[in-house]
Amino acid sequence: MTEQEQSVTNGIATVSYQAGNDGRQQLISGDMWQPVNIVNRQAWDAIEKQIQHTREKIHRGSWSCLRYYMVINHMDTGLLAKYSNQLRIVVYLHTLPLFFKRLGTGTLQKYADIFDVTVEDLQQGKLRAPVYGTEQGEEHAAC
Amino acid sequence: MQPVDFTHSQSAHCESGVCSNLLTHKGLPMSEAMAFGMGGGLFFGYLPFIRLHNLPLVTYRAAAGGILKHFANAPGFTMHQKQFRDKEQAVAELDAALAQSIPVGLQTGVFWLPYFPRALRFHFNAHNLVVYGREGDDYLVSDPVFPTPVRCPVADMTRARFASGALAPKGKMYYFTQTPQTIDHHHFITEGIRFVCKLMIGSPFPLIGVKGIRFLAKRLEKWPHKLGKERADLHLGHVVRMQEEIGTGGGGFRFMYAAFLQESATLLQDPYLEQCAALFTQSGDTWRAFAASAARVCKDRPREEDTYQAMAATLRECAAKEEQVFSNLRTWLDDQQ
């Protein structure tokens, strides 16, 4: 099994219904069915591509680091607006460096709490790991 | 706080698993497949106007909470359900129920649960689990898709209970306050089948049931032309991902429903249901063949026969099989009256 095909469950045995030789359905414990891993990998590849694209845009100064935290935590402006109790358009504006730089500590704290980072991380444009943790190292960007 | 003596059983689907575990705890032993079937859990819907990660929603099961609602509304059952605005109140009420030795079902957002594998942490807010105790700052959790009970810090669980977005749980907690000592299996089985039959073959709405599968087949054929290869493959992968939600064994929830029909056949001593179960297993196998073909396309290693047209034909085959089995079941229901 290649790395690409490795189970998305990190080795946690799930159960599924399968017909035995007598045709009776039974719960079988085991790893996930291989096509599931393939399509899950496909979804993650798409997300990783989006993260890479976001990093590039942040380095070029087109987007603020808030966009990175949003993308790496699988959110869009609508969902982040719900979590931060703000209008969608306001969140969108905060993803632009011009508006992000002017944010007060209160709003930054709100974002920091959602993404498990500090206000300083956001102010300094540090790109930390997502809430669920990852092996990706941090790097800095000009927010 | 002394943990409740709660038996954890692993299951293929969270809501039917929680339902089965809670009922078994209340002295009404029930398998997961039985809870799924009696709760009318099977469905098909292709709803392109609802987007998940900018991809159309495809669902193979009833709306989240539907199975539990079925039991909560059934005669002889009463269920205490509550949603909250205030997080502290939600924690306090959960702790109070645990102090009374009541295992509590919770609706949560998967993304915030730290014990979930990284790759499965998407913003899906209708994941059900049971909390059966608290030790210090940790809850003892019986998450039915995991092989053993797990622990979850109170702060993370609270975050998961108050996840935002589609199907936001709003701290929802529930538990059965009253269950009958025995149930009329015949009544529950026929009602469960009647409910699913109505949705699968009796709905005039073209996006759900058997009509929905045919509608998806029609759309799927056009994807490469309309969306280009990359987007078409993403859409296809999404259909399979929705189909293969944890542990359904490749066939949506078709194999689980077949298990329900087999169990019902034994309970009611009716071999006709056994025949319907065999047909349903065939339908599940066809869904699985579709998924295998789609996975090869997504991996960019298609065989000659793995075309979008061929996959659409497989879906039409699934639709035909399910139409037949539900017509048979409707005839069976008419005979029961």
XYZ file of C-alpha atoms in Angstrom:
480
model
C 0.000 0.000 0.000
C 1.475 3.351 -0.993
C 1.444 6.380 1.275
C -1.316 7.847 -0.866
C -3.526 4.873 -0.265
C -2.968 4.713 3.482
C -6.098 4.834 5.557
C -7.487 8.221 6.500
C -8.533 6.819 9.881
C -4.904 6.652 11.111
C -5.259 2.942 11.708
C -8.438 3.188 13.818
C -10.482 0.105 13.004
C -13.984 1.034 11.887
C -16.794 -1.445 11.353
C -18.910 -1.978 8.288
C -21.643 -4.285 7.072
C -20.565 -7.018 4.705
C -22.349 -10.078 3.417
C -20.854 -13.368 4.574
C -20.734 -16.570 2.511
C -24.283 -17.383 3.592
C -25.460 -13.993 2.297
C -26.170 -12.651 5.787
C -24.994 -9.136 6.552
C -22.633 -8.856 9.486
C -20.544 -6.173 11.126
C -16.916 -6.621 10.175
C -14.115 -4.719 11.831
C -11.300 -3.456 9.659
C -9.730 -0.571 7.895
C -11.765 1.570 5.550
C -12.477 0.352 2.066
C -9.733 1.429 -0.346
C -11.858 3.608 -2.688
C -12.823 5.685 0.368
C -9.181 6.405 1.051
C -8.626 7.382 -2.571
C -11.497 9.886 -2.665
C -10.586 11.259 0.772
C -7.025 11.749 -0.433
C -8.421 13.566 -3.468
C -10.341 15.963 -1.193
C -7.228 16.619 0.897
C -5.132 17.244 -2.221
C -7.656 19.890 -3.288
C -7.473 21.519 0.168
C -3.667 21.428 0.190
C -3.607 23.046 -3.239
C -5.872 25.786 -1.921
C -3.590 26.276 1.129
C -0.551 26.600 -1.128
C -2.348 29.132 -3.308
C -3.313 31.118 -0.197
C 0.275 31.120 1.106
C 1.495 32.507 -2.209
C -1.135 35.263 -2.181
C -0.184 36.181 1.408
C 3.512 36.382 0.481
C 2.588 38.652 -2.397
C 0.638 40.850 0.024
C -2.747 40.269 -1.604
C -4.355 38.592 1.413
C -3.939 38.829 5.178
C -2.907 35.867 7.330
C -6.561 35.560 8.397
C -7.229 34.023 4.990
C -4.611 31.351 5.690
C -6.181 30.442 9.042
C -9.589 30.338 7.420
C -8.492 28.022 4.614
C -6.323 25.714 6.730
C -9.231 25.253 9.134
C -11.589 24.442 6.223
C -13.680 27.553 6.636
C -15.050 30.084 4.196
C -16.011 33.671 4.941
C -19.609 32.617 5.674
C -18.626 30.045 8.291
C -16.009 32.284 9.908
C -18.622 35.055 10.038
C -20.896 32.723 12.016
C -18.111 31.717 14.403
C -17.006 35.302 14.962
C -20.553 36.689 15.050
C -19.905 39.267 12.334
C -21.233 39.991 8.881
C -19.746 38.007 6.018
C -18.640 41.153 4.217
C -16.801 42.306 7.350
C -14.880 39.011 7.514
C -14.102 39.311 3.813
C -12.665 42.787 4.366
C -10.506 41.421 7.198
C -8.938 38.962 4.756
C -7.469 41.972 2.942
C -4.228 43.350 4.468
C -5.400 46.964 4.320
C -8.299 46.327 6.713
C -6.618 43.577 8.737
C -3.769 45.887 9.795
C -6.257 48.273 11.374
C -8.017 45.664 13.512
C -8.243 46.276 17.249
C -7.180 43.756 19.878
C -10.804 42.799 20.611
C -11.502 41.545 17.082
C -8.068 39.910 16.822
C -8.699 38.124 20.128
C -11.954 36.785 18.713
C -10.100 35.307 15.727
C -7.234 34.091 17.914
C -9.681 32.160 20.133
C -11.295 30.501 17.115
C -7.990 29.398 15.582
C -6.138 28.543 18.834
C -3.372 31.093 18.214
C -2.344 34.289 20.012
C -3.101 37.891 19.099
C 0.658 38.375 18.588
C 0.690 35.526 16.050
C -1.961 37.338 14.053
C -0.302 40.733 14.425
C 3.074 39.349 13.341
C 1.546 37.324 10.527
C 2.749 33.956 11.790
C 1.240 31.018 9.959
C 0.627 28.444 12.660
C -0.771 24.920 12.423
C -4.534 24.416 12.137
C -6.730 23.620 15.132
C -6.482 19.883 14.452
C -2.652 19.984 14.397
C -0.402 19.057 11.528
C 3.156 18.346 10.673
C 3.334 21.544 8.579
C 5.880 23.921 10.090
C 5.157 27.540 10.799
C 6.375 30.338 8.661
C 6.013 34.070 8.660
C 4.201 36.273 6.257
C 3.740 39.953 5.967
C 0.156 40.483 7.048
C -18.428 11.851 39.653
C -18.969 8.098 39.308
C -19.169 7.074 35.617
C -22.380 5.399 34.524
C -22.190 1.684 33.843
C -22.609 2.032 30.070
C -21.913 -0.645 27.487
C -20.123 0.735 24.448
C -20.805 -1.002 21.122
C -19.079 0.058 17.966
C -21.321 0.743 15.012
C -21.086 1.749 11.386
C -23.154 4.927 11.657
C -23.225 7.398 14.529
C -26.927 8.192 14.915
C -28.247 4.634 14.659
C -25.346 3.508 16.875
C -26.165 6.058 19.582
C -29.867 5.186 19.346
C -29.120 1.470 19.679
C -26.675 2.008 22.577
C -29.072 4.288 24.500
C -32.017 1.918 24.030
C -29.926 -1.087 25.051
C -28.869 0.825 28.174
C -32.537 1.428 28.998
C -33.158 -2.329 28.872
C -34.466 -2.528 25.316
C -31.706 -4.362 23.430
C -31.635 -3.356 19.799
C -29.061 -3.777 17.051
C -27.801 -0.807 15.105
C -29.347 -2.071 11.854
C -32.716 -2.463 13.593
C -32.566 1.092 14.973
C -31.632 2.317 11.478
C -34.509 0.494 9.776
C -37.186 1.173 12.388
C -36.121 4.820 12.458
C -36.570 5.065 8.679
C -32.906 5.946 8.183
C -32.520 5.111 4.492
C -32.879 7.786 1.838
C -31.376 9.196 -1.314
C -31.207 12.852 -2.188
C -29.214 14.812 -4.751
C -29.542 18.462 -3.761
C -27.274 20.572 -6.004
C -28.591 23.839 -4.526
C -27.019 22.942 -1.156
C -23.228 23.142 -1.428
C -20.595 21.464 0.746
C -17.111 22.824 0.066
C -18.649 24.201 -3.126
C -19.805 20.741 -4.233
C -23.433 19.537 -4.481
C -24.954 17.724 -1.506
C -25.617 14.039 -2.061
C -27.156 12.176 0.846
C -27.836 8.475 1.265
C -29.545 8.663 4.656
C -32.426 10.476 6.281
C -31.913 13.999 7.636
C -29.703 14.220 10.701
C -31.721 13.526 13.844
C -34.460 11.720 11.880
C -33.871 8.277 13.427
C -33.877 9.582 16.992
C -36.962 11.684 16.239
C -38.789 8.566 15.048
C -38.224 6.846 18.375
C -38.847 9.992 20.430
C -42.294 10.333 18.817
C -43.196 6.641 19.043
C -45.812 5.582 21.600
C -44.252 4.436 24.869
C -41.053 6.457 24.353
C -40.297 9.835 25.841
C -37.112 11.671 25.165
C -35.706 14.686 26.954
C -34.089 16.999 24.392
C -32.656 20.414 24.971
C -30.679 23.051 23.088
C -28.896 25.961 24.690
C -27.777 29.503 24.054
C -25.399 29.615 26.989
C -22.328 27.350 27.041
C -21.986 27.294 30.830
C -25.592 26.273 31.242
C -25.098 23.506 28.654
C -22.108 22.139 30.598
C -23.956 22.437 33.912
C -27.008 20.538 32.619
C -24.855 17.810 31.121
C -22.942 17.434 34.392
C -26.209 17.367 36.356
C -27.552 14.542 34.162
C -24.286 12.609 34.535
C -24.480 13.096 38.332
C -27.842 11.322 38.166
C -26.147 8.431 36.311
C -27.878 9.221 33.019
C -25.819 8.629 29.860
C -26.483 11.595 27.606
C -26.542 11.741 23.813
C -24.957 14.824 22.276
C -24.977 16.328 18.811
C -21.517 17.673 18.012
C -19.332 19.132 15.280
C -16.661 16.617 14.224
C -14.078 19.305 13.467
C -13.597 20.189 17.145
C -13.319 16.651 18.541
C -9.600 16.100 19.304
C -9.781 12.291 19.261
C -10.906 12.200 15.620
C -8.211 11.430 13.018
C -6.966 14.573 11.301
C -8.193 13.525 7.887
C -11.808 13.154 9.009
C -12.061 16.517 10.734
C -14.427 18.354 8.434
C -17.131 20.820 9.481
C -19.874 18.230 9.828
C -22.137 19.248 12.701
C -24.473 16.290 13.087
C -22.195 13.749 14.690
C -23.838 11.920 17.582
C -22.094 10.417 20.608
C -22.864 9.466 24.193
C -21.187 10.977 27.259
C -21.454 8.601 30.209
C -19.184 10.151 32.839
C -16.824 12.914 33.810
C -13.422 12.490 35.434
C -11.797 15.820 36.315
C -11.657 17.891 33.154
C -12.388 14.972 30.840
C -15.658 13.495 29.659
C -15.874 9.756 29.153
C -17.271 9.350 25.680
C -18.848 6.416 23.912
C -18.423 7.450 20.303
C -20.107 4.668 18.328
C -17.766 4.813 15.340
C -14.711 4.149 17.554
C -13.799 0.655 18.749
C -13.396 1.653 22.412
C -14.643 4.500 24.623
C -12.541 7.656 24.432
C -11.864 10.705 26.603
C -12.481 14.278 25.560
C -11.584 17.450 27.496
C -14.621 19.427 28.648
C -13.463 22.557 26.772
C -13.172 20.695 23.453
C -16.515 18.952 23.914
C -18.175 22.287 24.663
C -16.646 23.743 21.528
C -17.914 20.768 19.501
C -21.405 21.155 21.019
C -21.494 24.797 19.956
C -20.065 24.385 16.456
C -21.466 26.893 13.962
C -22.573 26.451 10.370
C -25.058 24.088 8.719
C -26.917 21.833 11.203
C -25.430 23.739 14.157
C -26.081 21.591 17.261
C -26.587 24.541 19.671
C -25.439 22.360 22.552
C -28.126 19.756 21.881
C -28.325 16.989 24.483
C -30.885 14.195 24.734
C -31.704 11.033 26.610
C -34.621 8.653 26.860
C -36.620 9.242 30.021
C -39.071 6.442 29.347
C -38.957 3.375 27.140
C -41.399 0.481 27.001
C -40.267 -2.899 28.342
C -40.952 -4.535 25.005
C -41.944 -3.173 21.638
C -44.331 -4.377 18.977
C -41.731 -5.352 16.378
C -44.292 -5.773 13.623
C -45.610 -2.234 14.090
C -42.182 -0.602 14.240
C -40.803 -2.559 11.285
C -43.779 -1.870 9.020
C -43.843 1.815 9.978
C -40.102 2.130 9.332
C -40.403 0.448 5.915
C -43.521 2.477 5.012
C -41.669 5.719 5.764
C -38.685 4.789 3.569
C -40.924 3.457 0.737
C -42.762 6.772 0.659
C -39.547 8.735 0.298
C -37.835 6.386 -2.140
C -40.637 5.683 -4.631
C -43.632 7.761 -3.558
C -42.253 11.268 -3.757
C -43.134 13.512 -6.715
C -39.996 15.580 -6.095
C -37.429 14.657 -8.818
C -34.309 15.084 -6.679
C -35.056 12.482 -4.030
C -35.522 8.725 -3.905
C -35.190 6.588 -7.011
C -35.945 9.616 -9.206
C -33.057 11.417 -7.502
C -30.633 8.602 -8.390
C -31.708 8.852 -12.051
C -31.383 12.637 -11.913
C -27.840 12.295 -10.560
C -27.018 9.814 -13.355
C -28.211 12.340 -15.938
C -26.114 15.125 -14.390
C -23.059 12.916 -13.894
C -22.920 12.086 -17.610
C -22.646 15.785 -18.416
C -20.015 16.715 -15.823
C -16.838 16.220 -17.943
C -18.288 18.294 -20.766
C -19.788 20.957 -18.503
C -17.156 21.277 -15.760
C -13.920 20.067 -17.328
C -12.018 16.980 -16.194
C -10.575 18.297 -12.937
C -13.860 19.664 -11.530
C -15.775 16.645 -12.836
C -13.399 14.305 -10.977
C -13.811 16.386 -7.816
C -17.608 16.153 -8.104
C -17.361 12.409 -8.689
C -15.059 11.926 -5.684
C -17.515 13.911 -3.584
C -20.415 11.615 -4.568
C -18.356 8.603 -3.492
C -17.172 10.279 -0.285
C -20.764 10.961 0.722
C -21.663 7.379 -0.162
C -18.859 5.896 1.875
C -19.317 7.802 5.112
C -17.442 5.943 7.858
C -18.085 2.248 7.913
C -20.985 1.797 5.531
C -18.949 -0.812 3.710
C -19.335 0.703 0.288
C -22.930 0.963 -0.719
C -24.242 3.961 1.083
C -26.403 2.565 3.824
C -27.733 -0.196 1.574
C -25.913 -3.035 3.332
C -27.100 -1.808 6.712
C -30.674 -1.713 5.442
C -30.256 -5.237 4.069
C -29.132 -6.294 7.569
C -32.299 -4.700 8.978
C -34.481 -6.594 6.499
C -32.741 -9.873 7.334
C -33.203 -9.305 11.059
C -36.849 -8.360 10.468
C -37.381 -11.527 8.426
C -36.140 -13.601 11.373
C -38.189 -11.680 13.955
C -41.422 -11.784 11.940
C -40.637 -15.206 10.460
C -41.325 -13.856 7.007
C -39.050 -15.234 4.238
C -40.316 -12.566 1.821
C -38.291 -9.942 3.678
C -35.253 -12.190 3.314
C -35.711 -12.078 -0.482
C -36.000 -8.278 -0.348
C -32.782 -8.185 1.718
C -30.985 -10.236 -0.960
C -32.134 -7.734 -3.612
C -30.959 -4.905 -1.421
C -27.530 -6.498 -1.041
C -27.362 -6.625 -4.853
C -28.179 -2.927 -4.948
C -25.385 -2.264 -2.431
C -22.984 -4.279 -4.588
C -23.906 -2.146 -7.606
C -23.277 1.036 -5.610
C -19.948 -0.447 -4.606
C -19.053 -1.200 -8.242
C -19.848 2.434 -9.062
C -17.595 3.638 -6.204
C -14.716 1.401 -7.300
C -14.965 2.683 -10.860
C -15.194 6.307 -9.665
C -12.173 5.855 -7.384
C -10.093 4.625 -10.348
C -11.118 7.718 -12.325
C -10.269 9.999 -9.373
C -6.892 8.331 -9.044
C -6.268 8.905 -12.736
C -5.920 5.197 -13.414
C -9.178 4.429 -15.200
C -9.785 1.168 -16.993
C -11.269 1.229 -20.436
C -14.782 0.715 -19.064
C -14.512 3.515 -16.466
C -16.269 6.274 -18.365
C -18.775 8.785 -17.013
C -21.412 7.246 -19.314
C -20.733 3.775 -17.907
C -20.904 5.099 -14.341
C -24.216 6.811 -15.098
C -25.489 3.483 -16.435
C -24.418 1.801 -13.169
C -26.360 4.422 -11.216
C -29.446 3.754 -13.351
C -29.006 0.089 -12.550
C -28.974 0.964 -8.815
C -32.151 3.008 -9.315
C -33.876 0.112 -11.115
C -32.922 -2.358 -8.380
C -34.072 -0.086 -5.595
C -37.315 0.698 -7.414
C -37.999 -3.000 -7.668
C -37.195 -3.780 -4.046
C -39.299 -0.904 -2.707
C -42.208 -1.866 -4.973
C -41.943 -5.371 -3.506
C -41.862 -3.937 -0.001
C -44.914 -1.782 -0.725
C -46.799 -4.856 -1.878
C -45.685 -6.610 1.311
C -46.952 -3.647 3.373
C -50.352 -3.819 1.620
C -50.554 -7.504 2.502
C -49.903 -6.719 6.153
C -53.059 -4.635 6.519
